[in-house]
CSV table of C-alpha atoms and ligand atoms in Angstrom, one decimal:
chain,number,residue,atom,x,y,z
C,3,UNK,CA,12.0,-16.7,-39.3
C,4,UNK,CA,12.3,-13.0,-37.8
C,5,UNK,CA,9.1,-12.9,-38.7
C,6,UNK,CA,7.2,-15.8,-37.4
C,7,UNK,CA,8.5,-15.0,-34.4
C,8,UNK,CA,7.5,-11.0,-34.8
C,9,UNK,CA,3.9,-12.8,-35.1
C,10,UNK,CA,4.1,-15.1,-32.3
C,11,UNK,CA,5.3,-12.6,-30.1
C,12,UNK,CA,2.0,-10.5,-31.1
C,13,UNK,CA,-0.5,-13.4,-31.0
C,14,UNK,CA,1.4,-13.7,-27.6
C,15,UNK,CA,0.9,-10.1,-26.2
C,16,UNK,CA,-3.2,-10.4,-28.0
C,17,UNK,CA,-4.1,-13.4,-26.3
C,18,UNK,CA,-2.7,-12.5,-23.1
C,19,UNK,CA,-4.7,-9.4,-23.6
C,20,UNK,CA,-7.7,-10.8,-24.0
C,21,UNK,CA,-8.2,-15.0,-23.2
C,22,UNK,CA,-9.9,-13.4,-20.1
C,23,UNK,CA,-12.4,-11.3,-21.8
C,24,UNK,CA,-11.6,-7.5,-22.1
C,25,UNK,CA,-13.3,-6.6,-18.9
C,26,UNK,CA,-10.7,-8.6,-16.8
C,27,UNK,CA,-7.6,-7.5,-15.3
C,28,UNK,CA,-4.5,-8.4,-16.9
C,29,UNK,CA,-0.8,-6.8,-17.5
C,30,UNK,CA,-1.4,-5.4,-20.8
C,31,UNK,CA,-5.0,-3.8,-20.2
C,32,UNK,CA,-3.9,-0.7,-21.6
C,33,UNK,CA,-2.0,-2.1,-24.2
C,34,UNK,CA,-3.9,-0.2,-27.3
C,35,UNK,CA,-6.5,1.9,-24.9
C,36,UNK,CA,-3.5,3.8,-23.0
C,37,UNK,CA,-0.2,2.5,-24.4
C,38,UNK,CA,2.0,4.9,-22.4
C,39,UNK,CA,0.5,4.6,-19.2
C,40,UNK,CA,3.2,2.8,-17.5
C,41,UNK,CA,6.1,5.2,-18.2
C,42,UNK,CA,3.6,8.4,-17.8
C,43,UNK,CA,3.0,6.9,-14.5
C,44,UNK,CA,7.3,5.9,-13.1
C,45,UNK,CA,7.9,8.9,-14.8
C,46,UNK,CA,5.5,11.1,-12.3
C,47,UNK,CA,6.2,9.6,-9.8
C,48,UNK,CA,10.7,10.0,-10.0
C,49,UNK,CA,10.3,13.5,-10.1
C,50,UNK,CA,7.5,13.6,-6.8
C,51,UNK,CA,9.9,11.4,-5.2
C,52,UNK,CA,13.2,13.4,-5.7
C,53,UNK,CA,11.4,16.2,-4.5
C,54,UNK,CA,10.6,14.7,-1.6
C,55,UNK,CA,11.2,10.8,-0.9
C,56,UNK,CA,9.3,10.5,2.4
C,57,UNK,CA,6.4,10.3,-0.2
C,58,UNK,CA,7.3,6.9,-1.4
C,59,UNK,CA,5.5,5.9,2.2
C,60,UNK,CA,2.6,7.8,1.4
C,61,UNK,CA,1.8,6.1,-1.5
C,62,UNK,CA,2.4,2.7,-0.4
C,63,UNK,CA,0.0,3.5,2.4
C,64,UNK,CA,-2.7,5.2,0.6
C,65,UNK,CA,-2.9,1.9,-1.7
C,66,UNK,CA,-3.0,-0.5,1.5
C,67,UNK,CA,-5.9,1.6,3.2
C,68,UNK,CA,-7.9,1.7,-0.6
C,69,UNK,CA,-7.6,-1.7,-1.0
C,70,UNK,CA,-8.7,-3.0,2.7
C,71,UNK,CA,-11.7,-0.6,2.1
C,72,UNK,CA,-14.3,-1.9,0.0
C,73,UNK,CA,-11.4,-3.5,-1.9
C,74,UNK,CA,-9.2,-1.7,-4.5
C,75,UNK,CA,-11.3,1.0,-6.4
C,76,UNK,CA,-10.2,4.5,-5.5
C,77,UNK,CA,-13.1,4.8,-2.8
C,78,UNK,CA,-9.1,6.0,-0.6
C,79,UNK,CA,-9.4,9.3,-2.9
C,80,UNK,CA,-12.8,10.8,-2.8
C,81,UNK,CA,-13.6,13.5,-0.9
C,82,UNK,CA,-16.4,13.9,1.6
C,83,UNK,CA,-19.7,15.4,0.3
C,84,UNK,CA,-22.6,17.5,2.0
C,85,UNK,CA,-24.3,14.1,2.9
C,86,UNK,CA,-21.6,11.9,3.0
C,87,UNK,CA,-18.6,11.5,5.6
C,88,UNK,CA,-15.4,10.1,3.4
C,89,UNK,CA,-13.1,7.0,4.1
C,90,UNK,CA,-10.4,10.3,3.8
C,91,UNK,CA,-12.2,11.8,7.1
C,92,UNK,CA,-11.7,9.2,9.7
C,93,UNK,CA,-8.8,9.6,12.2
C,94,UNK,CA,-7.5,6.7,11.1
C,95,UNK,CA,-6.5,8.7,7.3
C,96,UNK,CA,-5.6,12.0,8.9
C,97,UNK,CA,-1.5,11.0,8.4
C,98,UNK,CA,-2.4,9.8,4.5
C,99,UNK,CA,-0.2,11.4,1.9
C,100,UNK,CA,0.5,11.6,-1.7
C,101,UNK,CA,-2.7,12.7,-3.4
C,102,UNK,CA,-1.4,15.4,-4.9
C,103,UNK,CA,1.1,12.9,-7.0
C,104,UNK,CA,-2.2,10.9,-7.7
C,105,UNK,CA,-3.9,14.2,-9.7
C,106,UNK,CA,-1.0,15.2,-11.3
C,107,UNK,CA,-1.1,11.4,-13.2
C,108,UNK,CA,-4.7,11.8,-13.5
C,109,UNK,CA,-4.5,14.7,-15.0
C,110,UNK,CA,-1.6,14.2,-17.5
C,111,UNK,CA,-3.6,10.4,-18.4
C,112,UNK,CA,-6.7,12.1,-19.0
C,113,UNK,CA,-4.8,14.2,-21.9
C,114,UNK,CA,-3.4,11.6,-23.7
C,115,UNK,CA,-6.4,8.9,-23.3
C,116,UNK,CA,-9.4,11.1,-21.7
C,117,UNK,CA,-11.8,8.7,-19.5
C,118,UNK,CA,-9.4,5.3,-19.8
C,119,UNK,CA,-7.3,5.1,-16.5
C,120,UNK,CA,-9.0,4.4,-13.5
C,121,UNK,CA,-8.0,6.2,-10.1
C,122,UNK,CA,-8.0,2.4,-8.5
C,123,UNK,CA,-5.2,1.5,-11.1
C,124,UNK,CA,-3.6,4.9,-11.0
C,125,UNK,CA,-3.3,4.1,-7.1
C,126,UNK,CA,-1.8,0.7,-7.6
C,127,UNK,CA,0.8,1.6,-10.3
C,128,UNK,CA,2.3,4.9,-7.7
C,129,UNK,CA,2.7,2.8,-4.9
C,130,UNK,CA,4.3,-0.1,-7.4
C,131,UNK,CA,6.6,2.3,-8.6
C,132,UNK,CA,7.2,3.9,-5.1
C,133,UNK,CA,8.3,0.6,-3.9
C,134,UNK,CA,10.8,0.0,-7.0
C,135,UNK,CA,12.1,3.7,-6.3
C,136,UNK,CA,12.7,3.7,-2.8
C,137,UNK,CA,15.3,0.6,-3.5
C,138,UNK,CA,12.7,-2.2,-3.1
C,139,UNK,CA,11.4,-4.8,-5.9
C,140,UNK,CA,10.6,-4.5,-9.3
C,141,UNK,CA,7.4,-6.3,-9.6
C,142,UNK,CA,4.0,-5.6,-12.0
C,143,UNK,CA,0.3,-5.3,-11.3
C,144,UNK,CA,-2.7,-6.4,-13.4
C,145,UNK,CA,-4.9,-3.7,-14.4
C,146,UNK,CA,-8.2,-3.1,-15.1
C,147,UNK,CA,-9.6,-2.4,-11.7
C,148,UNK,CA,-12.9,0.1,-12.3
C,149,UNK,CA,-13.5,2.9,-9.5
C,150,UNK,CA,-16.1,2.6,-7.0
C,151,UNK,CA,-18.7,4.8,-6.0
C,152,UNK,CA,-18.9,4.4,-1.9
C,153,UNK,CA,-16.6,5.5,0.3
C,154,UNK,CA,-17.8,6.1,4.0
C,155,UNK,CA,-16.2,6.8,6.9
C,156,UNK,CA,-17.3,4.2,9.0
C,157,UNK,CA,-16.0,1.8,6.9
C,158,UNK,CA,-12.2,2.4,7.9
C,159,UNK,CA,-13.3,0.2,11.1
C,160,UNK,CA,-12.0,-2.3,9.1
C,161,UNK,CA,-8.1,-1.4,9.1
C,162,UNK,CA,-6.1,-3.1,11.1
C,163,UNK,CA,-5.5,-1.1,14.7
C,164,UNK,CA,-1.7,-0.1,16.2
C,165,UNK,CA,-2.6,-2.1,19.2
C,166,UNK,CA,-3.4,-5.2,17.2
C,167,UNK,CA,-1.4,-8.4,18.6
C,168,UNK,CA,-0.5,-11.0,16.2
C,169,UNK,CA,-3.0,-12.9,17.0
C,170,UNK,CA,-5.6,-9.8,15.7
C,171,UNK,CA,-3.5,-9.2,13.1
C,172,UNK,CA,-3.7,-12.7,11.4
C,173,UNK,CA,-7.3,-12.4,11.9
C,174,UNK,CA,-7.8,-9.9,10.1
C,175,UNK,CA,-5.7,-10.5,7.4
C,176,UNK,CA,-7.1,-13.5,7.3
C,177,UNK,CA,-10.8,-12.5,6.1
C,178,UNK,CA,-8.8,-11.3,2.9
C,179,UNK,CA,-7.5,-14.6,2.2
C,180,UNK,CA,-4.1,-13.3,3.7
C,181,UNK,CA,-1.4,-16.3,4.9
C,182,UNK,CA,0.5,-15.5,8.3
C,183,UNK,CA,3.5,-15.1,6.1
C,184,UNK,CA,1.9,-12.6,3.9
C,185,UNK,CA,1.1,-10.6,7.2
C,186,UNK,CA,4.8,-10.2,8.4
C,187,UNK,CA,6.2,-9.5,4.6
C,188,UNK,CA,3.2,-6.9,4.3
C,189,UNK,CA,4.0,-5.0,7.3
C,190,UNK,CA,7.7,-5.0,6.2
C,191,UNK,CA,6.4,-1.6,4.5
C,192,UNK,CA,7.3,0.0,7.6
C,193,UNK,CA,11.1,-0.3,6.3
C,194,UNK,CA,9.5,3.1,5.0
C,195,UNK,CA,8.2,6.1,6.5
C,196,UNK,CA,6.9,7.1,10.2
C,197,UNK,CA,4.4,7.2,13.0
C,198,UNK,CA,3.0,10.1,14.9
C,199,UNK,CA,3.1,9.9,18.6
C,200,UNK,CA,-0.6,9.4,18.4
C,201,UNK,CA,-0.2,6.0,17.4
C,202,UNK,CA,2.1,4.6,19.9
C,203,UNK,CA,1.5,7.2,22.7
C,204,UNK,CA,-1.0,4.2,24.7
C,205,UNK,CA,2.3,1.9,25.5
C,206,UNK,CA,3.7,4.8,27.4
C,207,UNK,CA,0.9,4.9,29.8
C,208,UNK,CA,-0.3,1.4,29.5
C,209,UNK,CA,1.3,-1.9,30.4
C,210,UNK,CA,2.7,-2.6,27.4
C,211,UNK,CA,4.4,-6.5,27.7
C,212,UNK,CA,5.8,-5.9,24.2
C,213,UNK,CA,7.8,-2.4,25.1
C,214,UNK,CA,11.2,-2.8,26.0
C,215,UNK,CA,12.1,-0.5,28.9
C,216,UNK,CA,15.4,0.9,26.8
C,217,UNK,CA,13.5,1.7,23.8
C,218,UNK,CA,10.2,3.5,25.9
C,219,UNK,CA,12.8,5.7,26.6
C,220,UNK,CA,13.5,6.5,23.2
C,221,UNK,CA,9.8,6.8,22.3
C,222,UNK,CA,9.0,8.7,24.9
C,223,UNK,CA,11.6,11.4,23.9
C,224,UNK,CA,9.7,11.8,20.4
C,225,UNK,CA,6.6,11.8,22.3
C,226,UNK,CA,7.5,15.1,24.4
C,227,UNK,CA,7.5,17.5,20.9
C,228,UNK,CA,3.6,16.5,21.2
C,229,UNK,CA,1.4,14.0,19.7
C,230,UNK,CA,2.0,14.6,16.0
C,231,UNK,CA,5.8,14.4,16.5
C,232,UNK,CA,7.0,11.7,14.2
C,233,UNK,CA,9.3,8.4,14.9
C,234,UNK,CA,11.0,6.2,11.7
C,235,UNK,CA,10.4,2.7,11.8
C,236,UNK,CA,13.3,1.9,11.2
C,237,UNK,CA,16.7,3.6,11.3
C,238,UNK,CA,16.5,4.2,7.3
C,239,UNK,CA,12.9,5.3,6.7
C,240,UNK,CA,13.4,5.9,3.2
C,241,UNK,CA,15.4,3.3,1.8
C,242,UNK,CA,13.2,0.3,1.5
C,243,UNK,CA,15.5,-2.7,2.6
C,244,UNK,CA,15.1,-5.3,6.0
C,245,UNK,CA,16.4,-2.6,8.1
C,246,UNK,CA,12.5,-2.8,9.8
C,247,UNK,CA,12.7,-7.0,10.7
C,248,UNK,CA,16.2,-6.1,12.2
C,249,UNK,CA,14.8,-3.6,14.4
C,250,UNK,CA,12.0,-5.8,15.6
C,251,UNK,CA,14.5,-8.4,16.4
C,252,UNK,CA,16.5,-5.2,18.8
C,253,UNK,CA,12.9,-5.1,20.3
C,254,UNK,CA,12.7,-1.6,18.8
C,255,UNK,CA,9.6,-1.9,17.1
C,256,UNK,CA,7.3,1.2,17.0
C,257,UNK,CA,3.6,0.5,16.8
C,258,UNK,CA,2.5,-2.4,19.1
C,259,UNK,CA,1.4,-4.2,15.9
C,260,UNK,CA,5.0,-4.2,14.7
C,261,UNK,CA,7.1,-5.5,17.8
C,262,UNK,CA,4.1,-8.1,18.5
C,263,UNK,CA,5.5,-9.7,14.9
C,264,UNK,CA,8.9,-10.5,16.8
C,265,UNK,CA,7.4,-11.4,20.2
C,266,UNK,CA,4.5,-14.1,19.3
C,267,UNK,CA,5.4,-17.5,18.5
C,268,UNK,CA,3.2,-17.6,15.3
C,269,UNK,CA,5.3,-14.9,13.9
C,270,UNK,CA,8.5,-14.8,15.0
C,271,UNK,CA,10.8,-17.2,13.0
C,272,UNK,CA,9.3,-14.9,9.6
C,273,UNK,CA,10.7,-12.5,11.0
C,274,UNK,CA,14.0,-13.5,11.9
C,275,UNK,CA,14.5,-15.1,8.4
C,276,UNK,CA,13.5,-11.9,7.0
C,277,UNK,CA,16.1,-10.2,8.9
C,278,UNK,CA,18.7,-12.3,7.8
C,279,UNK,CA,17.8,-12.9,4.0
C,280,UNK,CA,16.7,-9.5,2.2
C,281,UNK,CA,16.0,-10.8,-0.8
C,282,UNK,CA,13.5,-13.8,0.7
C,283,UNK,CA,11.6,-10.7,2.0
C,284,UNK,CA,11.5,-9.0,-0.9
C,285,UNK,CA,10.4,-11.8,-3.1
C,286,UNK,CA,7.8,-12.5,-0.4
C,287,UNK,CA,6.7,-8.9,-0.4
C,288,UNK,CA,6.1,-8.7,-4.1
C,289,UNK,CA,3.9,-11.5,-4.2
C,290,UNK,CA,1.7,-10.1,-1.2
C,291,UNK,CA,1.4,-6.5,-2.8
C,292,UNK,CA,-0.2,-8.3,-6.0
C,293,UNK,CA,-2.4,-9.9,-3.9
C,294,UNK,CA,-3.5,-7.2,-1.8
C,295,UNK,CA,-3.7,-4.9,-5.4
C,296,UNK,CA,-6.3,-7.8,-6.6
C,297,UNK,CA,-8.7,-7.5,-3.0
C,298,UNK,CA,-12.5,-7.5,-4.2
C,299,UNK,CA,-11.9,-6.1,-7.9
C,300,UNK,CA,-14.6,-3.8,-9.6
C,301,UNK,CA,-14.5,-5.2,-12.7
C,302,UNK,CA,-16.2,-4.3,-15.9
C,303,UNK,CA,-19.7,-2.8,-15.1
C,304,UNK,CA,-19.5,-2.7,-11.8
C,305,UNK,CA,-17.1,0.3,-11.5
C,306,UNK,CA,-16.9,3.5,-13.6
C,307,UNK,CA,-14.0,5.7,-14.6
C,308,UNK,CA,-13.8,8.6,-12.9
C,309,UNK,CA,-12.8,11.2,-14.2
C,310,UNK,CA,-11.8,13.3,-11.5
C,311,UNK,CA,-10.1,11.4,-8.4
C,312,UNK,CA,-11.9,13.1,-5.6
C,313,UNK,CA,-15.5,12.5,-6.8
C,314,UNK,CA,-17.7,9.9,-8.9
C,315,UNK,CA,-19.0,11.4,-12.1
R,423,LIG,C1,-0.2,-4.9,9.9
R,423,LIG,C2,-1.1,-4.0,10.2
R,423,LIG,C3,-0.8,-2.5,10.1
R,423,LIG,C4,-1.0,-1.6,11.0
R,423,LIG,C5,-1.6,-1.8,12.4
R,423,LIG,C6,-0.5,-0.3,10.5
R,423,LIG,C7,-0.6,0.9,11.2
R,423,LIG,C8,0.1,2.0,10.8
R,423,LIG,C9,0.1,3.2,11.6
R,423,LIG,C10,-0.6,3.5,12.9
R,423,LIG,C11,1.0,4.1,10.9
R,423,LIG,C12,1.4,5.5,11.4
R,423,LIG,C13,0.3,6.5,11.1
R,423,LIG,C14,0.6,7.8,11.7
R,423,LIG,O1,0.9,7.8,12.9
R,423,LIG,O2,0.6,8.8,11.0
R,423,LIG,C15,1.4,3.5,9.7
R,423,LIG,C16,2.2,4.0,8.8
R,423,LIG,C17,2.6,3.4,7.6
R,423,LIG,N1,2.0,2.2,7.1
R,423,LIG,FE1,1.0,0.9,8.2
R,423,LIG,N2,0.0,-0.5,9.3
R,423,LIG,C18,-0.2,-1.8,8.9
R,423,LIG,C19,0.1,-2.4,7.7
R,423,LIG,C20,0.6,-1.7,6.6
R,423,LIG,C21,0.7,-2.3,5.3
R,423,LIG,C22,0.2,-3.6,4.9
R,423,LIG,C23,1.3,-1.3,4.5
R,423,LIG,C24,1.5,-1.3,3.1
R,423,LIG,C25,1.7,-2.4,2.3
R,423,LIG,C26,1.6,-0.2,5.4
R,423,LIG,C27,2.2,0.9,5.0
R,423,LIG,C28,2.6,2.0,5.9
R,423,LIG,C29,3.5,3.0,5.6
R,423,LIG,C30,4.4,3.1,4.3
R,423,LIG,C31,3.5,3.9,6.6
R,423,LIG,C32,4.3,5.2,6.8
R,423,LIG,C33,3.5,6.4,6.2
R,423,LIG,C34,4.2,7.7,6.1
R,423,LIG,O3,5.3,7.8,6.5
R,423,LIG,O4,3.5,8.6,5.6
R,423,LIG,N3,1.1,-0.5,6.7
R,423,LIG,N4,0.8,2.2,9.6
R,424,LIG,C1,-4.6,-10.5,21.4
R,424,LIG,O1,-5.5,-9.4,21.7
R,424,LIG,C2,-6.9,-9.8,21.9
R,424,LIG,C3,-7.7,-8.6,22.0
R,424,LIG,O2,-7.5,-7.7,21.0
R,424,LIG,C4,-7.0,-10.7,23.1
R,424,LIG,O3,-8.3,-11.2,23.2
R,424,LIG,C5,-6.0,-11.9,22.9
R,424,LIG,O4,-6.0,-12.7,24.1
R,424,LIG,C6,-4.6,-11.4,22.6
R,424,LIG,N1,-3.8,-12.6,22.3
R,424,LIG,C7,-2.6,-12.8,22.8
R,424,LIG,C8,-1.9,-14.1,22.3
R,424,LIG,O5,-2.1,-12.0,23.5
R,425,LIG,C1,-5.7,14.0,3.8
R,425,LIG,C2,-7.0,14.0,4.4
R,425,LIG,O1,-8.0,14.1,3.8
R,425,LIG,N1,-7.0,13.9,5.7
R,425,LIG,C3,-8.2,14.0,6.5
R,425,LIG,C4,-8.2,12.8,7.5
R,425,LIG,O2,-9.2,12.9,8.5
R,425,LIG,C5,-9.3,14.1,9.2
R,425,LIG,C6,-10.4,14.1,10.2
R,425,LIG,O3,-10.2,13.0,11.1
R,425,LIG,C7,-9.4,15.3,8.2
R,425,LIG,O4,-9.4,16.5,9.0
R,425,LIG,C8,-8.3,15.3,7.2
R,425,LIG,O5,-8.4,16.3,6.3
């Protein structure tokens, strides 16, 4: 009986490994190509972030900008050549952090199972484990995403702005298939991490009908060390809990995008229910991040392997 079951449990894990075809994404990609990849990668990633936690952010981040970019392949980590201006160059990636956590997995992966791991996947498994370290969800990714091969700078137009209202916001998210729901439990990663000065600076100076008067005050304190002087988004900026929809709700949202989520109508009851129910937010959360990690997939022959993170082979 032991072991019928012993086989059904490996028929099991095989056909979930491979119904799809081998060149689709599923949990167990690496199964026989890379077995140990998933506790090579949490295990990188708990010692990077009890060295320094605010890095959880970073990684979060750095997956959220790959994967709104030409969709999930890595394009976030190549650097810029002598004819070509990299995604990492524009303004909008000059607070991006964490890729020296994403080389030291590369590096250690492409010692146990040389050419197997792509960056794209090496990206999404960080920022799922910096999520699950930082006190958030446990949730898992498919894998199989292949690495691209373009990464320009001009192509970073298409990341959401700090001045976005929620009417832009749900626009945008929108051309990714993105529900209004999905945009308010997405932006609840600013339970983690900071903004510069830079990015909130304009609703000192401009009418800004979303700023509360009290909290300008507060902004504009942080804003005197100088433009890269950083604010949390929350009071707790490296636990990841619903500390950020509570704040939104005290109108002391940072980034005009964040305090529009409390103020418009379309928005507003997520994020009071979020603020009161943790665990709705986190459940919510989870299922957004896998859908963000599966934005326009290079599967199969469309992508390569890189071997080295900053540049296509
Ligand atoms: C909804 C639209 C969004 C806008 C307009 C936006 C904009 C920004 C801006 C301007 C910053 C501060 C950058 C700086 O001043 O250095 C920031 C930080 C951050 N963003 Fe977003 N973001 C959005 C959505 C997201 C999403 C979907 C995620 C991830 C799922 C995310 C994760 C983060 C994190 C973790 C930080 C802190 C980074 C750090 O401390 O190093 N953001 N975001
Ligand atoms: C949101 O901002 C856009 C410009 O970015 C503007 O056209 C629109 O009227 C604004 N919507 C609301 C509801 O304020
Ligand atoms: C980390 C990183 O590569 N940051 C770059 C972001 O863009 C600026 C230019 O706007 C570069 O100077 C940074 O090196």
């Amino acid at each position: 009986m032991a072991n019928l079951l012993t086989l059904f449990f490996v028929m099991e894990v095989i056909v979930s490994g491979f119904t799809f075809g081998v060149d689709d994404l599923n949990m167990n990609y690496y199964l026989f190509s890379c077995p140990f990849v998933d506790p090579i990668v949490k295990n990188k990633v708990s010692t990077a972030l009890q060295n320094d936690p605010t890095l959880a952010a970073g990684l979060i981040r750095m997956h959220f900008h790959d994967c709104f970019i030409e969709g999930c392949d890595g394009s976030v980590l190549l650097d810029s050549t002598k004819d070509n201006t990299a995604e990492k160059d524009s303004p909008a990636n000059l607070s991006l952090r964490g890729y020296e956590i994403i080389d030291d997995i590369k590096e250690e992966l492409e010692k146990r199972c040389p050419g197997v791991v792509s960056c794209a996947d090496i990206v999404a498994m960080a920022s799922r484990d910096a999520v699950f370290f930082a006190g958030g969800p446990v949730y898992d990714i498919p894998k199989g995403r292949k690495d691209g091969t373009r990464s320009k700078i001009e192509d970073t137009f298409n990341l959401p702005a700090p001045s976005f209202n929620a009417s832009d916001l749900i626009r945008m998210f929108g051309q990714h298939g993105f529900s209004v729901r999905d945009v308010v439990a997405l932006s609840g990663a600013h339970t983690l991490g900071v903004a510069r000065c830079t990015s909130f600076k304009n609703r000192l100076t401009q009418q800004d009908p979303t700023l509360d008067t009290e909290f300008a005050k507060t902004l504009s304190k942080t804003c005197s060390a100088g433009d890269n002087a950083e604010q949390s988004f929350d009071p707790t900026r490296n636990d990841f809990d619903n500390a950020y929809f509570n704040s939104l709700v005290s109108n002391n949202g940072v980034l005009t995008s964040d305090q529009t989520l409390y103020n418009s109508p379309k928005t507003r009851n997520i994020v009071n229910t979020y603020a009161m129910n943790q665990a709705l937010f986190f459940l919510d959360f989870q299922q957004a991040m896998v859908k963000m990690s599966l934005l326009d997939i290079k599967e199969g022959s469309r992508g390569e392997v890189r071997k080295n993170c900053h540049k296509i082979n």
